[in-house]
Coordinates of N, CA and C in Angstrom, one line a residue:
M78 N 0.8 -1.2 0.0 CA 0.0 0.0 0.0 C 0.9 1.2 0.0
K79 N 0.6 2.1 -1.0 CA 1.4 3.3 -1.1 C 0.7 4.5 -0.6
I80 N 1.2 5.2 0.4 CA 0.6 6.4 0.9 C 1.4 7.6 0.6
T81 N 0.8 8.6 -0.1 CA 1.4 9.8 -0.5 C 0.6 11.0 0.0
T82 N 1.3 11.9 0.6 CA 0.6 13.1 1.1 C 1.3 14.4 0.5
K83 N 0.5 15.4 0.4 CA 1.0 16.7 -0.1 C 1.9 17.3 1.0
K84 N 1.6 17.1 2.2 CA 2.3 17.6 3.3 C 3.7 17.1 3.3
G85 N 3.9 15.8 3.1 CA 5.2 15.1 3.1 C 6.0 15.6 1.9
A86 N 5.4 15.8 0.8 CA 6.1 16.3 -0.4 C 6.6 17.7 -0.2
A87 N 5.8 18.5 0.4 CA 6.2 19.9 0.7 C 7.4 19.9 1.6
I88 N 7.4 19.1 2.6 CA 8.5 19.0 3.6 C 9.8 18.6 2.9
V89 N 9.7 17.6 2.0 CA 10.9 17.2 1.3 C 11.4 18.2 0.3
E90 N 10.4 18.9 -0.3 CA 10.8 19.9 -1.3 C 11.5 21.1 -0.6
S91 N 10.9 21.5 0.6 CA 11.5 22.6 1.3 C 12.9 22.2 1.9
A92 N 13.0 20.9 2.3 CA 14.3 20.5 2.8 C 15.4 20.5 1.7
I93 N 15.0 20.4 0.5 CA 16.0 20.5 -0.6 C 16.2 21.9 -1.0
V94 N 15.2 22.7 -1.1 CA 15.3 24.1 -1.7 C 15.9 25.1 -0.6
L95 N 15.5 25.0 0.6 CA 15.9 25.9 1.6 C 17.4 26.1 1.8
P96 N 18.2 25.0 1.9 CA 19.6 25.2 1.9 C 20.2 25.9 0.7
I97 N 19.7 25.6 -0.5 CA 20.2 26.3 -1.7 C 19.9 27.8 -1.6
V98 N 18.7 28.1 -1.2 CA 18.4 29.6 -1.1 C 19.2 30.2 0.0
L99 N 19.4 29.6 1.1 CA 20.2 30.2 2.2 C 21.7 30.4 1.7
L100 N 22.3 29.4 1.1 CA 23.6 29.5 0.6 C 23.8 30.6 -0.5
T101 N 22.8 30.8 -1.3 CA 22.8 31.8 -2.3 C 22.8 33.2 -1.6
I102 N 21.9 33.4 -0.6 CA 21.9 34.6 0.1 C 23.2 34.9 0.8
I103 N 23.8 33.9 1.4 CA 25.1 34.1 2.1 C 26.1 34.5 1.1
M104 N 26.2 33.8 0.0 CA 27.2 34.1 -1.0 C 27.1 35.6 -1.5
V105 N 25.8 36.0 -1.8 CA 25.6 37.4 -2.3 C 26.1 38.4 -1.2
L106 N 25.7 38.1 0.0 CA 26.2 39.0 1.1 C 27.7 39.0 1.3
S107 N 28.3 37.9 1.1 CA 29.8 37.8 1.2 C 30.4 38.6 0.1
V108 N 29.9 38.5 -1.1 CA 30.5 39.3 -2.2 C 30.3 40.8 -2.0
A109 N 29.2 41.2 -1.5 CA 28.9 42.6 -1.2 C 29.8 43.1 -0.1
V110 N 30.1 42.4 0.9 CA 31.0 42.8 2.0 C 32.4 42.9 1.4
N111 N 32.8 41.9 0.6 CA 34.2 42.0 0.1 C 34.3 43.2 -0.9
F112 N 33.3 43.5 -1.7 CA 33.3 44.7 -2.5 C 33.4 46.0 -1.7
Y113 N 32.6 46.0 -0.7 CA 32.6 47.2 0.2 C 34.0 47.4 0.8
E114 N 34.6 46.4 1.3 CA 36.0 46.5 1.9 C 37.0 46.9 0.9
D115 N 36.9 46.5 -0.4 CA 37.8 46.9 -1.4 C 37.7 48.4 -1.7
V116 N 36.4 48.8 -1.8 CA 36.2 50.3 -2.1 C 36.6 51.1 -0.9
K117 N 36.4 50.6 0.3 CA 36.8 51.3 1.5 C 38.4 51.5 1.5
I118 N 39.1 50.5 1.1 CA 40.6 50.6 1.1 C 41.0 51.6 0.0
Q119 N 40.3 51.6 -1.2 CA 40.6 52.5 -2.2 C 40.4 53.9 -1.8
V120 N 39.3 54.2 -1.1 CA 39.0 55.5 -0.7 C 40.0 56.0 0.4
M121 N 40.4 55.1 1.3 CA 41.4 55.5 2.3 C 42.7 55.8 1.6
S122 N 43.1 55.1 0.6 CA 44.3 55.3 -0.2 C 44.2 56.6 -0.9
H123 N 43.1 56.9 -1.5 CA 42.9 58.2 -2.2 C 43.0 59.4 -1.2
V124 N 42.4 59.3 -0.1 CA 42.4 60.3 0.9 C 43.9 60.6 1.4
K125 N 44.6 59.5 1.7 CA 46.0 59.7 2.1 C 46.8 60.3 1.0
T126 N 46.6 59.9 -0.2 CA 47.3 60.5 -1.4 C 47.0 62.0 -1.5
R127 N 45.8 62.4 -1.4 CA 45.4 63.8 -1.4 C 46.0 64.6 -0.3
E128 N 46.0 64.0 0.9 CA 46.7 64.7 2.0 C 48.2 64.9 1.8
A129 N 48.8 63.9 1.2 CA 50.2 64.0 0.9 C 50.5 65.0 -0.1
M130 N 49.6 65.2 -1.1 CA 49.8 66.2 -2.1 C 49.5 67.7 -1.6
M131 N 48.9 67.8 -0.5 CA 48.6 69.1 0.0 C 49.8 69.8 0.5
V132 N 50.1 71.0 0.1 CA 51.3 71.7 0.6 C 50.7 73.0 1.3
D133 N 51.0 73.1 2.6 CA 50.5 74.2 3.4 C 49.0 74.5 3.2
D134 N 48.2 73.4 3.2 CA 46.7 73.4 3.0 C 46.3 74.1 1.7
K135 N 47.2 74.0 0.7 CA 46.8 74.4 -0.7 C 46.9 73.3 -1.6
I136 N 46.2 73.3 -2.7 CA 46.2 72.3 -3.7 C 47.5 72.4 -4.5
S137 N 48.2 71.3 -4.6 CA 49.4 71.3 -5.4 C 49.1 71.2 -6.9
K138 N 50.1 71.3 -7.7 CA 49.9 71.2 -9.2 C 49.3 69.8 -9.5
G139 N 49.9 68.8 -9.0 CA 49.4 67.4 -9.3 C 47.9 67.2 -8.9
E140 N 47.5 67.8 -7.8 CA 46.1 67.7 -7.3 C 45.2 68.4 -8.3
G141 N 45.6 69.6 -8.7 CA 44.8 70.4 -9.7 C 44.6 69.6 -11.0
E142 N 45.7 69.0 -11.5 CA 45.6 68.2 -12.7 C 44.7 67.0 -12.5
F143 N 44.7 66.4 -11.3 CA 43.9 65.3 -11.0 C 42.4 65.7 -11.0
I144 N 42.1 66.8 -10.4 CA 40.7 67.3 -10.4 C 40.2 67.6 -11.8
R145 N 41.1 68.2 -12.6 CA 40.7 68.5 -14.0 C 40.4 67.2 -14.8
N146 N 41.2 66.2 -14.5 CA 41.0 64.9 -15.2 C 39.7 64.3 -14.7
L147 N 39.4 64.4 -13.5 CA 38.1 63.9 -13.0 C 36.9 64.6 -13.6
D148 N 37.1 65.9 -13.7 CA 36.0 66.7 -14.4 C 35.8 66.3 -15.8
F149 N 37.0 66.1 -16.5 CA 36.9 65.6 -17.9 C 36.2 64.3 -18.1
I150 N 36.5 63.4 -17.2 CA 35.9 62.0 -17.2 C 34.4 62.1 -16.9
K151 N 34.1 63.0 -15.9 CA 32.7 63.1 -15.5 C 31.9 63.7 -16.7
E152 N 32.4 64.7 -17.4 CA 31.7 65.3 -18.5 C 31.5 64.2 -19.6
G153 N 32.5 63.4 -19.9 CA 32.4 62.4 -20.9 C 31.4 61.3 -20.6
E154 N 31.2 61.0 -19.3 CA 30.3 60.0 -18.9 C 28.8 60.5 -19.0
S155 N 28.7 61.8 -18.7 CA 27.3 62.3 -18.6 C 26.8 62.7 -20.1
G156 N 27.8 62.8 -21.0 CA 27.4 63.1 -22.4 C 27.1 64.6 -22.6
E157 N 27.3 65.4 -21.6 CA 27.1 66.8 -21.7 C 28.4 67.5 -22.1
Q158 N 28.3 68.4 -23.0 CA 29.5 69.1 -23.4 C 29.2 70.6 -23.1
Q159 N 30.2 71.2 -22.5 CA 30.0 72.6 -22.1 C 30.7 73.4 -23.2
T160 N 30.1 74.5 -23.5 CA 30.7 75.5 -24.5 C 31.4 76.6 -23.7
E161 N 32.5 77.0 -24.2 CA 33.2 78.0 -23.5 C 33.1 79.4 -24.2

C-alpha cells in the first residue's frame, strides 16, 4: 500500500530548496561585503594621497591636474558638453 501526502512532499521539497536559497543569500552578502571592503581601502588610499599632495593646506599642481582629469571624465560619462 502506497501512501502519499502533499504535506510530506512539501516538507521534502523545502528540505531540498531551503539550503540552496540560504547559501545563495550568504554568497551574495559575502561578495557585497568584500566589494565594500575593497572600495573602502581605495577611498582611504585616495584620501591619504590627497593629504600627501597638499602643501600648506593648498592644492598642489598634481592635485589640480587630478581634479581637471576627474571633471573631464565626468563630462564624458554624462554626455554633456560645455561650451566656452
